[in-house]
Each structure stands twice: as structure tokens, then as C-alpha cells.
């Protein structure tokens, strides 16, 4: 609300006469009334708790300020509850941030209320003869009605600044390599055999957990250095700032990754920086299409999309890049001009980037970026002679002197174990033979 609008509102007689009804902010809890808000669950529903989303340092400051204001007004209170929903900040039109609680998992367990709306024509009839029309909007409407006492625990929400997650992986160098023998025992096909390697892993892990690591607290305003390495045992990296270790990260190789050459493993060890993810998370909340997808998560219209614990929207595990020119420029440059990419072609660059990123029109933009690269235009010029004009081939003088052939594959398997058709056509008479074959047959068997 602008200053001019506030001045006009204050001049209204009703506002001046009932100042307590029109406060600038909701002062605190509403009075106890007969009507209270209740949350009715479907039979058999149990508590759900979702991990808090990651937030940037500036967002944490804003979140802390808003929560302290709500605590002061007693609209929220610290609690211990089996329920828990994450919170996020959404930009308002005036540039501020609105604190929102993601209750979607709770909503899935509630009994849906069906309210009959009045008919529009009936409402219009009631306006007959009226000459003055007004409308009212409750300030912070959700704070204007009390929640039923027994349903208050269901409204619990979790924030990332109130506590640190109990992840010890980041404090132990080479964590995945140390626990590899123990990880093998958790697989379904693996028999439980306690070997010397398992004993060493168990004792070493206890020693590392009981020894204070030498880490420093990061300064969010300074740059970070990420050092990556890879071997056929796992991937690892160290996050450093001013040559001091901030955190470690590592994981074991997946089954298909064990066949990768060392170069591909080194590429897999590259970690996306926290600053980049923070920028992606902020821009996603400003992208209209991605915000719509956030509201459709869990429905048929958003199949493949998911929101993970870091607060980043992903499509089939890939980061959804918002329609932001600067973020796209960074991704395209890293995928084409970095020391590890070395100016790949359009197809190779697209295949590399789509393992990590997704955005609408991605393949077209990758092709346009590669086509506009000056280095590629200079170094990848065509040295062969251009193709000439199409020429008519010679017409055969007798039938079956010249033939053409092709294969139709991908067919369902027949009773005679045939799954393809061999097509042979005479170029003169256009007479054709269609022979059922198996795609795995050798050349000797076909002849």
C-alpha cells in the first residue's frame, strides 16, 4: 500500500472512528470464538515430516526476522511435534518476501471440505437498488482465526536456521571410501560376512567420529574453491576458502560408472558450487512456469518433477534451469569453453549438459550457441570439397540386374523367431520381395 493510499484510507470516517479494527499489523492472537479452524484427517493417516529447504544467507536473515516478529506476537511458538512442514520465501510485488509454509503433504491427508458457492445471479439480484459498494480484505487473514487445540501440532513447520542436520559425511575426508566395506553388507544379494576390511572400516569410522575435524566456518560473502578427484573407488571433493577446509564430500561409484575411463570419472567429480545453486533456487521462484510446476507437484501435470531437500526443482534428477539469460550463459560457457569441455560439437555438448540440467528449448539453444562460437568456426572449417548436384543413376537394361535393399526392424517376434523384414526391390520393374528374418542373423545365414 502506497503512502497516498494510506493517507486516503485514514481520512475515511469509519477508519478514524474504529482505529482498533484497522491496525497497521495484526497485534497478536485473535480472541477465542465459537468457530475454530480444524484439520480433519482421512482414516489411518499418520504424521508426516519434511526436511527444511536450503536457503541463502540473505534469506535466512529475512526468515529469522519474520519468525522473531511472529514469536513476539505469539502467533507461533517453539514446539516438539511429529509433524513438520518446510518453509520458503516468495517474492512479493513490492519487493518484500512472504513467509509461506509448504503444507502440501499435510493437505494430501486431510478430508476435503466441499462448500456450496452461492449462485452469481442470486448475488446480482441482491445488489438491486444499491448505490454504494465496498469490499474488505482481512490483514494476514490466516492469523485471524484460532486453530483447534488438538490440531495445533499438525501445523508445525521446520526451519533450517533453528538447527543443523546431523550429517557427519562433510566432516570426514574420504567418507565413502572408509564405509565402502560396510556399504557392501547392506546390499540384498550380499551375504553378511564380517571380514577384516569390515572391522577396519568400523573401527576407523568410530575413530573419525570421535576425533574433532579441523574445519573452518565459511564466510558467505567470500568465494570458495572446490578441489575434485576421482578414482575407480569413488568420487571426492574438498570445499575450501582461503586455503582452509570448509567441508568434505564423497560418494562411491555406481555400477555403470565403474566402467568409465578416468577422464569421464574426473568430469563426474566436478561439483556445482553452492553459489550457483543458490542463484538457481532464487531464480526458480521468479520463473512463472516453474512456480506453476511447484504448485502441480504430485499431480499428473508434473510427472518427473520433484523438489528435493536443497529446495531446487528438478526434472528426472536434472536441475530445472529458469529462463534467466545469465544462468544459461554460465552453463553454456562451462559446457563449451571450459578446460574439460574443449569446444565439443552440438550433439556432444547437449548430451553432456542434459545429464545435469534441463530447461525448455535446451537443445535448440545449445545448437545456436555452438553455431555462434567464433573459435569453432575458425578451427572446425570443412576441408572437403562440397557435394555436387544430384545425378540420375543409370537405368538397368534387364530385370534384377540392379537391386536395392533395406530392413524393417523393431517388430514383435513371430512364432518362427522372426523380428525383422528384409526388403529387396528390383530397380527396373520395382518388383519387391519381403523376407522374414531375425535381426541377429549373420551375413552367411542371410545369403
Short mmCIF file of C-alpha atoms in Angstrom, two decimals:
data_model
loop_
_atom_site.label_atom_id
_atom_site.label_comp_id
_atom_site.label_asym_id
_atom_site.label_seq_id
_atom_site.Cartn_x
_atom_site.Cartn_y
_atom_site.Cartn_z
CA UNK A 1 0.00 0.00 0.00
CA UNK A 2 1.45 3.37 -1.04
CA UNK A 3 1.69 6.45 1.20
CA UNK A 4 -1.04 8.21 -0.80
CA UNK A 5 -3.38 5.23 -0.41
CA UNK A 6 -2.75 5.04 3.34
CA UNK A 7 -3.49 8.77 3.67
CA UNK A 8 -6.81 8.35 1.82
CA UNK A 9 -7.79 5.35 3.97
CA UNK A 10 -7.02 7.23 7.19
CA UNK A 11 -9.39 10.02 6.13
CA UNK A 12 -12.39 7.66 5.98
CA UNK A 13 -14.76 8.28 8.89
CA UNK A 14 -15.21 4.59 9.71
CA UNK A 15 -11.44 4.06 9.89
CA UNK A 16 -10.99 7.06 12.19
CA UNK A 17 -13.86 6.04 14.47
CA UNK A 18 -12.74 2.39 14.82
CA UNK A 19 -8.96 2.57 14.87
CA UNK A 20 -8.69 -0.74 16.77
CA UNK A 21 -10.42 -2.56 13.89
CA UNK A 22 -7.98 -1.22 11.27
CA UNK A 23 -4.48 -1.72 12.76
CA UNK A 24 -1.36 -1.48 10.61
CA UNK A 25 -0.39 -5.00 11.71
CA UNK A 26 -2.11 -7.90 13.42
CA UNK A 27 -1.23 -7.33 17.11
CA UNK A 28 -1.40 -10.94 18.24
CA UNK A 29 -3.62 -13.98 18.61
CA UNK A 30 -7.29 -13.44 17.74
CA UNK A 31 -9.87 -13.65 20.54
CA UNK A 32 -11.43 -17.01 21.39
CA UNK A 33 -14.59 -17.56 19.35
CA UNK A 34 -17.09 -20.37 18.92
CA UNK A 35 -15.72 -21.11 15.45
CA UNK A 36 -12.19 -22.59 15.31
CA UNK A 37 -10.21 -23.99 12.41
CA UNK A 38 -9.93 -27.79 12.49
CA UNK A 39 -7.81 -30.18 10.42
CA UNK A 40 -9.67 -33.47 9.87
CA UNK A 41 -7.54 -36.36 8.60
CA UNK A 42 -8.56 -39.33 6.49
CA UNK A 43 -8.78 -42.63 8.44
CA UNK A 44 -5.39 -44.26 9.00
CA UNK A 45 -3.33 -41.14 8.29
CA UNK A 46 -0.15 -40.70 10.33
CA UNK A 47 2.22 -37.78 10.93
CA UNK A 48 4.40 -36.59 8.05
CA UNK A 49 7.55 -34.54 8.39
CA UNK A 50 9.52 -33.00 5.53
CA UNK A 51 13.11 -31.78 5.82
CA UNK A 52 13.58 -27.99 5.63
CA UNK A 53 14.64 -26.43 2.34
CA UNK A 54 18.08 -24.90 1.98
CA UNK A 55 18.19 -21.10 1.96
CA UNK A 56 20.74 -18.47 1.05
CA UNK A 57 22.33 -16.43 3.88
CA UNK A 58 20.25 -13.37 2.97
CA UNK A 59 17.09 -15.48 3.04
CA UNK A 60 17.99 -16.87 6.47
CA UNK A 61 18.31 -13.31 7.82
CA UNK A 62 14.88 -12.42 6.42
CA UNK A 63 13.38 -15.67 7.73
CA UNK A 64 14.80 -15.11 11.19
CA UNK A 65 13.39 -11.58 11.30
CA UNK A 66 9.90 -12.68 10.29
CA UNK A 67 9.90 -15.59 12.76
CA UNK A 68 11.01 -13.35 15.62
CA UNK A 69 8.15 -10.99 14.78
CA UNK A 70 5.66 -13.90 14.79
CA UNK A 71 7.10 -15.19 18.07
CA UNK A 72 6.77 -11.77 19.67
CA UNK A 73 3.11 -11.62 18.66
CA UNK A 74 2.63 -15.22 19.91
CA UNK A 75 1.31 -16.28 16.51
CA UNK A 76 3.88 -19.11 16.50
CA UNK A 77 5.72 -20.88 19.31
CA UNK A 78 8.62 -23.36 19.61
CA UNK A 79 7.30 -26.91 19.77
CA UNK A 80 8.14 -30.60 19.60
CA UNK A 81 5.82 -32.32 17.14
CA UNK A 82 5.90 -35.46 14.94
CA UNK A 83 4.54 -33.26 12.18
CA UNK A 84 6.69 -30.81 10.25
CA UNK A 85 6.46 -28.82 7.02
CA UNK A 86 9.22 -26.84 5.28
CA UNK A 87 9.04 -23.09 4.74
CA UNK A 88 10.08 -20.93 1.81
CA UNK A 89 10.16 -17.24 0.99
CA UNK A 90 8.21 -15.96 -2.01
CA UNK A 91 8.87 -12.55 -3.54
CA UNK A 92 6.01 -10.05 -3.28
CA UNK A 93 5.19 -7.38 -5.85
CA UNK A 94 6.63 -4.66 -3.60
CA UNK A 95 9.99 -6.45 -3.43
CA UNK A 96 9.49 -7.90 0.04
CA UNK A 97 9.32 -11.57 0.98
CA UNK A 98 6.28 -13.53 2.08
CA UNK A 99 6.80 -16.42 4.51
CA UNK A 100 4.98 -19.49 3.16
CA UNK A 101 4.66 -22.93 4.74
CA UNK A 102 4.55 -25.88 2.33
CA UNK A 103 1.62 -27.90 3.71
CA UNK A 104 1.12 -29.99 0.56
CA UNK A 105 1.99 -33.29 2.26
CA UNK A 106 -0.45 -32.49 5.08
CA UNK A 107 -3.15 -31.49 2.60
CA UNK A 108 -2.92 -34.92 0.97
CA UNK A 109 -4.02 -36.49 4.28
CA UNK A 110 -6.92 -34.15 5.06
CA UNK A 111 -10.61 -34.67 4.34
CA UNK A 112 -11.50 -32.20 1.62
CA UNK A 113 -14.25 -29.74 2.53
CA UNK A 114 -16.96 -29.12 -0.04
CA UNK A 115 -18.56 -25.69 0.27
CA UNK A 116 -21.53 -24.80 -1.93
CA UNK A 117 -20.93 -21.42 -3.53
CA UNK A 118 -23.88 -19.04 -3.98
CA UNK A 119 -25.19 -18.54 -7.48
CA UNK A 120 -23.87 -15.46 -9.24
CA UNK A 121 -27.33 -14.44 -10.48
CA UNK A 122 -28.70 -14.58 -6.92
CA UNK A 123 -25.90 -12.33 -5.72
CA UNK A 124 -26.54 -9.88 -8.53
CA UNK A 125 -30.24 -9.74 -7.62
CA UNK A 126 -29.32 -8.76 -4.06
CA UNK A 127 -27.44 -5.72 -5.38
CA UNK A 128 -30.60 -4.25 -6.90
CA UNK A 129 -31.10 -0.65 -5.78
CA UNK A 130 -27.67 -0.35 -4.13
CA UNK A 131 -25.59 2.70 -4.98
CA UNK A 132 -22.58 2.28 -2.66
CA UNK A 133 -20.37 -0.79 -2.93
CA UNK A 134 -17.46 -1.74 -0.69
CA UNK A 135 -15.15 -4.67 -0.12
CA UNK A 136 -12.97 -5.70 2.81
CA UNK A 137 -9.79 -7.74 2.96
CA UNK A 138 -8.55 -9.15 6.26
CA UNK A 139 -4.94 -8.30 7.02
CA UNK A 140 -3.00 -11.59 7.43
CA UNK A 141 -6.27 -13.49 7.18
CA UNK A 142 -4.78 -16.83 8.24
CA UNK A 143 -3.85 -15.27 11.59
CA UNK A 144 -7.40 -14.02 12.21
CA UNK A 145 -8.88 -17.36 13.33
CA UNK A 146 -7.61 -19.71 16.02
CA UNK A 147 -6.65 -23.32 15.31
CA UNK A 148 -8.40 -26.02 17.30
CA UNK A 149 -6.18 -27.02 20.24
CA UNK A 150 -5.89 -30.67 19.21
CA UNK A 151 -4.91 -29.76 15.65
CA UNK A 152 -2.14 -27.27 16.51
CA UNK A 153 0.65 -29.94 16.35
CA UNK A 154 -0.33 -30.66 12.72
CA UNK A 155 0.57 -27.10 11.73
CA UNK A 156 4.18 -27.43 12.92
CA UNK A 157 6.84 -26.24 10.48
CA UNK A 158 10.60 -26.66 10.39
CA UNK A 159 13.21 -24.03 9.56
CA UNK A 160 16.80 -24.58 8.53
CA UNK A 161 18.34 -21.90 10.78
CA UNK A 162 16.98 -23.40 14.05
CA UNK A 163 19.17 -26.46 13.90
CA UNK A 164 21.90 -28.18 11.94
CA UNK A 165 21.27 -31.50 10.24
CA UNK A 166 23.17 -34.43 11.69
CA UNK A 167 25.21 -35.22 8.62
CA UNK A 168 28.78 -36.25 9.55
CA UNK A 169 29.80 -37.02 5.99
CA UNK A 170 31.01 -33.46 5.37
CA UNK A 171 33.39 -33.63 8.37
CA UNK A 172 35.21 -36.83 7.34
CA UNK A 173 37.65 -36.88 4.46
CA UNK A 174 37.12 -39.88 2.17
CA UNK A 175 33.94 -40.92 3.97
CA UNK A 176 32.58 -43.08 1.15
CA UNK A 177 35.89 -44.94 0.77
CA UNK A 178 36.03 -45.69 4.50
CA UNK A 179 32.49 -47.08 4.69
CA UNK A 180 32.68 -49.00 1.38
CA UNK A 181 33.07 -52.46 3.05
CA UNK A 182 30.11 -51.76 5.34
CA UNK A 183 28.03 -50.46 2.44
CA UNK A 184 28.54 -53.75 0.61
CA UNK A 185 26.93 -55.61 3.52
CA UNK A 186 23.70 -53.64 3.14
CA UNK A 187 23.01 -54.91 -0.39
CA UNK A 188 20.29 -57.50 -0.81
CA UNK A 189 22.35 -60.06 -2.74
CA UNK A 190 25.39 -59.74 -0.45
CA UNK A 191 25.71 -62.38 2.32
CA UNK A 192 26.56 -60.93 5.73
CA UNK A 193 30.22 -61.91 6.23
CA UNK A 194 32.21 -59.76 8.67
CA UNK A 195 35.67 -59.52 7.12
CA UNK A 196 38.87 -57.81 8.24
CA UNK A 197 38.00 -54.94 5.90
CA UNK A 198 34.63 -54.50 7.63
CA UNK A 199 36.34 -54.49 11.04
CA UNK A 200 38.84 -51.86 9.89
CA UNK A 201 36.03 -49.75 8.41
CA UNK A 202 34.04 -49.99 11.64
CA UNK A 203 36.96 -49.03 13.90
CA UNK A 204 38.20 -46.27 11.58
CA UNK A 205 34.74 -44.76 11.38
CA UNK A 206 34.44 -44.75 15.18
CA UNK A 207 37.83 -43.06 15.44
CA UNK A 208 36.93 -40.40 12.88
CA UNK A 209 33.59 -39.67 14.57
CA UNK A 210 35.24 -39.27 17.96
CA UNK A 211 38.05 -37.02 16.65
CA UNK A 212 37.44 -33.32 16.16
CA UNK A 213 37.97 -32.37 12.50
CA UNK A 214 39.94 -29.27 11.59
CA UNK A 215 37.33 -27.25 9.70
CA UNK A 216 36.57 -23.54 9.44
CA UNK A 217 33.23 -21.77 9.31
CA UNK A 218 32.60 -20.39 5.81
CA UNK A 219 32.15 -16.71 5.05
CA UNK A 220 29.16 -16.45 2.71
CA UNK A 221 30.47 -13.18 1.29
CA UNK A 222 33.75 -14.69 0.06
CA UNK A 223 34.48 -17.03 -2.85
CA UNK A 224 35.01 -20.78 -2.46
CA UNK A 225 37.45 -23.21 -4.09
CA UNK A 226 36.33 -26.74 -4.97
CA UNK A 227 39.03 -29.39 -5.49
CA UNK A 228 37.80 -32.60 -7.14
CA UNK A 229 39.36 -36.00 -7.68
CA UNK A 230 38.18 -39.36 -8.93
CA UNK A 231 39.37 -42.95 -8.94
CA UNK A 232 37.82 -46.35 -9.59
CA UNK A 233 36.91 -46.49 -5.90
CA UNK A 234 34.84 -43.30 -5.71
CA UNK A 235 34.47 -39.57 -6.26
CA UNK A 236 35.60 -36.95 -3.77
CA UNK A 237 35.98 -33.21 -3.39
CA UNK A 238 37.05 -30.65 -0.81
CA UNK A 239 35.36 -27.27 -0.33
CA UNK A 240 37.96 -24.69 0.73
CA UNK A 241 38.07 -20.98 1.49
CA UNK A 242 41.34 -19.07 1.85
CA UNK A 243 43.20 -22.44 1.65
CA UNK A 244 41.35 -23.79 4.68
CA UNK A 245 38.98 -26.77 4.57
CA UNK A 246 35.27 -25.97 4.96
CA UNK A 247 33.79 -29.40 4.20
CA UNK A 248 34.47 -32.75 2.55
CA UNK A 249 32.18 -34.62 0.15
CA UNK A 250 32.49 -38.07 -1.38
CA UNK A 251 30.50 -40.97 -2.73
CA UNK A 252 31.08 -44.42 -4.15
CA UNK A 253 30.82 -45.20 -7.84
CA UNK A 254 27.60 -46.59 -9.22
CA UNK A 255 27.74 -49.90 -11.07
CA UNK A 256 27.70 -48.35 -14.55
CA UNK A 257 30.29 -45.73 -13.53
CA UNK A 258 32.88 -48.41 -12.73
CA UNK A 259 33.29 -48.92 -16.50
CA UNK A 260 34.06 -45.24 -17.16
CA UNK A 261 37.58 -44.19 -18.18
CA UNK A 262 39.48 -41.91 -15.81
CA UNK A 263 38.72 -38.79 -17.85
CA UNK A 264 34.96 -39.33 -17.57
CA UNK A 265 35.29 -40.00 -13.85
CA UNK A 266 37.16 -36.72 -13.40
CA UNK A 267 34.30 -34.94 -15.16
CA UNK A 268 31.85 -36.67 -12.83
CA UNK A 269 33.72 -35.34 -9.82
CA UNK A 270 33.02 -31.73 -10.77
CA UNK A 271 30.70 -30.22 -8.17
CA UNK A 272 28.21 -27.46 -8.78
CA UNK A 273 29.05 -24.63 -6.40
CA UNK A 274 26.71 -23.56 -3.62
CA UNK A 275 26.58 -20.04 -5.03
CA UNK A 276 25.32 -21.33 -8.37
CA UNK A 277 22.65 -23.49 -6.70
CA UNK A 278 21.61 -20.51 -4.59
CA UNK A 279 21.17 -18.40 -7.71
CA UNK A 280 19.18 -21.20 -9.38
CA UNK A 281 16.91 -21.53 -6.34
CA UNK A 282 16.22 -17.78 -6.24
CA UNK A 283 15.58 -17.53 -9.98
CA UNK A 284 13.28 -20.58 -9.93
CA UNK A 285 10.94 -18.75 -7.56
CA UNK A 286 10.84 -15.83 -10.03
CA UNK A 287 10.11 -18.00 -13.08
CA UNK A 288 6.36 -18.09 -13.73
CA UNK A 289 6.35 -21.51 -15.42
CA UNK A 290 8.48 -23.17 -12.74
CA UNK A 291 6.35 -21.66 -9.97
CA UNK A 292 3.31 -23.21 -11.65
CA UNK A 293 5.08 -26.58 -11.70
CA UNK A 294 5.85 -26.23 -7.99
CA UNK A 295 2.13 -25.95 -7.35
CA UNK A 296 1.41 -29.02 -9.50
CA UNK A 297 3.96 -31.35 -7.88
CA UNK A 298 2.45 -34.74 -7.19
CA UNK A 299 -0.14 -34.43 -9.97
CA UNK A 300 -0.27 -35.89 -13.49
CA UNK A 301 0.66 -32.49 -14.94
CA UNK A 302 4.08 -32.53 -13.24
CA UNK A 303 5.23 -36.12 -13.76
CA UNK A 304 9.02 -36.36 -13.41
CA UNK A 305 9.39 -33.10 -11.48
CA UNK A 306 10.48 -33.18 -7.84
CA UNK A 307 11.57 -30.77 -5.13
CA UNK A 308 14.50 -32.12 -3.12
CA UNK A 309 15.79 -31.17 0.30
CA UNK A 310 18.03 -28.43 -1.11
CA UNK A 311 14.96 -26.56 -2.36
CA UNK A 312 15.91 -26.98 -6.05
CA UNK A 313 13.25 -28.12 -8.52
CA UNK A 314 14.48 -31.00 -10.68
CA UNK A 315 13.15 -32.91 -13.69
CA UNK A 316 14.12 -36.59 -13.67
CA UNK A 317 17.03 -35.76 -11.37
CA UNK A 318 18.26 -32.84 -13.51
CA UNK A 319 18.31 -29.23 -12.30
CA UNK A 320 15.50 -27.16 -13.84
CA UNK A 321 17.24 -24.05 -15.10
CA UNK A 322 14.94 -20.99 -15.05
CA UNK A 323 14.55 -18.68 -18.03
CA UNK A 324 17.42 -16.46 -16.94
CA UNK A 325 19.94 -15.31 -19.55
CA UNK A 326 22.88 -15.02 -17.12
CA UNK A 327 22.46 -18.53 -15.66
CA UNK A 328 22.14 -20.03 -19.14
CA UNK A 329 25.26 -18.17 -20.27
CA UNK A 330 27.26 -19.61 -17.35
CA UNK A 331 26.06 -23.16 -18.07
CA UNK A 332 26.66 -22.92 -21.82
CA UNK A 333 30.15 -21.45 -21.36
CA UNK A 334 31.12 -24.15 -18.85
CA UNK A 335 29.81 -26.82 -21.20
CA UNK A 336 31.62 -25.46 -24.25
CA UNK A 337 34.67 -23.39 -23.29
CA UNK A 338 35.93 -24.86 -20.02
CA UNK A 339 39.20 -26.81 -19.72
CA UNK A 340 37.30 -30.10 -19.57
CA UNK A 341 34.87 -29.48 -22.42
CA UNK A 342 37.22 -28.09 -25.13
CA UNK A 343 34.61 -26.89 -27.65
CA UNK A 344 32.50 -30.01 -28.29
CA UNK A 345 30.01 -30.18 -31.12
CA UNK A 346 26.29 -29.60 -30.70
CA UNK A 347 25.36 -33.24 -30.09
CA UNK A 348 28.21 -33.96 -27.65
CA UNK A 349 27.61 -30.73 -25.71
CA UNK A 350 23.87 -31.38 -25.47
CA UNK A 351 24.42 -34.96 -24.26
CA UNK A 352 26.86 -33.72 -21.59
CA UNK A 353 24.66 -30.90 -20.31
CA UNK A 354 21.40 -32.84 -20.23
CA UNK A 355 22.87 -35.21 -17.64
CA UNK A 356 22.74 -32.34 -15.13
CA UNK A 357 20.42 -29.61 -16.47
CA UNK A 358 17.03 -29.24 -18.11
CA UNK A 359 15.16 -26.26 -19.48
CA UNK A 360 12.57 -25.68 -22.19
CA UNK A 361 14.20 -25.34 -25.62
CA UNK A 362 17.56 -26.56 -24.31
CA UNK A 363 18.62 -28.49 -27.45
CA UNK A 364 17.85 -25.56 -29.76
CA UNK A 365 19.77 -23.06 -27.59
CA UNK A 366 22.77 -25.39 -27.38
CA UNK A 367 22.81 -25.68 -31.19
CA UNK A 368 22.59 -21.89 -31.58
CA UNK A 369 25.41 -21.35 -29.07
CA UNK A 370 27.75 -23.82 -30.81
CA UNK A 371 26.92 -22.35 -34.23
CA UNK A 372 27.81 -18.85 -32.98
CA UNK A 373 31.16 -19.89 -31.44
CA UNK A 374 33.91 -18.00 -33.31
CA UNK A 375 36.63 -20.47 -32.28
CA UNK A 376 34.64 -23.40 -33.69
CA UNK A 377 34.01 -21.52 -36.93
CA UNK A 378 37.74 -20.92 -37.39
CA UNK A 379 39.11 -24.29 -36.24
CA UNK A 380 36.38 -26.62 -37.49
CA UNK A 381 36.05 -25.46 -41.07
CA UNK A 382 35.12 -28.02 -43.72
CA UNK A 383 38.21 -29.02 -45.77
CA UNK A 384 36.44 -31.41 -48.13
CA UNK A 385 35.02 -30.38 -51.46
CA UNK A 386 31.33 -29.50 -51.31
CA UNK A 387 28.90 -32.11 -52.57
CA UNK A 388 27.88 -31.71 -56.18
CA UNK A 389 24.41 -31.70 -57.68
CA UNK A 390 22.32 -34.85 -57.50
CA UNK A 391 22.76 -37.03 -60.60
CA UNK A 392 20.33 -39.54 -62.05
CA UNK A 393 21.60 -43.10 -61.68
CA UNK A 394 21.82 -45.36 -64.73
CA UNK A 395 18.65 -47.27 -65.63
CA UNK A 396 19.22 -51.08 -65.69
CA UNK A 397 18.84 -52.82 -69.05
CA UNK A 398 17.34 -56.04 -67.67
CA UNK A 399 15.33 -57.06 -64.65
CA UNK A 400 17.23 -58.00 -61.49
CA UNK A 401 20.48 -56.60 -62.92
CA UNK A 402 20.42 -53.95 -60.17
CA UNK A 403 18.61 -54.12 -56.86
CA UNK A 404 18.15 -52.07 -53.69
CA UNK A 405 17.53 -53.42 -50.20
CA UNK A 406 16.52 -52.25 -46.76
CA UNK A 407 15.46 -53.68 -43.39
CA UNK A 408 12.32 -53.10 -41.33
CA UNK A 409 13.27 -53.72 -37.69
CA UNK A 410 11.72 -53.38 -34.25
CA UNK A 411 8.81 -55.73 -34.99
CA UNK A 412 7.28 -58.15 -32.45
CA UNK A 413 8.79 -61.63 -32.53
CA UNK A 414 6.83 -64.20 -34.60
CA UNK A 415 6.32 -67.90 -33.95
CA UNK A 416 9.30 -68.63 -36.25
CA UNK A 417 11.59 -66.32 -34.24
CA UNK A 418 11.45 -63.54 -36.85
CA UNK A 419 11.52 -59.92 -35.71
CA UNK A 420 12.50 -58.04 -38.91
CA UNK A 421 11.72 -57.90 -42.64
CA UNK A 422 14.38 -57.89 -45.38
CA UNK A 423 13.07 -55.86 -48.35
CA UNK A 424 14.67 -56.45 -51.79
CA UNK A 425 13.46 -54.34 -54.75
CA UNK A 426 14.32 -54.65 -58.46
CA UNK A 427 15.24 -51.18 -59.72
CA UNK A 428 13.83 -51.76 -63.20
CA UNK A 429 10.46 -53.45 -62.59
CA UNK A 430 10.03 -52.33 -58.93
CA UNK A 431 9.21 -55.94 -58.10
CA UNK A 432 9.77 -56.49 -54.37
CA UNK A 433 10.44 -59.45 -52.07
CA UNK A 434 9.71 -59.30 -48.34
CA UNK A 435 11.68 -61.92 -46.39
CA UNK A 436 11.11 -62.55 -42.66
CA UNK A 437 14.43 -62.70 -40.78
CA UNK A 438 15.92 -62.36 -37.33
CA UNK A 439 17.94 -59.20 -36.75
CA UNK A 440 20.72 -61.24 -35.12
CA UNK A 441 21.30 -63.50 -38.14
CA UNK A 442 24.77 -63.36 -39.65
CA UNK A 443 25.57 -62.38 -43.25
CA UNK A 444 26.33 -66.02 -44.10
CA UNK A 445 22.85 -67.11 -42.99
CA UNK A 446 21.16 -64.33 -44.96
CA UNK A 447 22.96 -65.34 -48.16
#
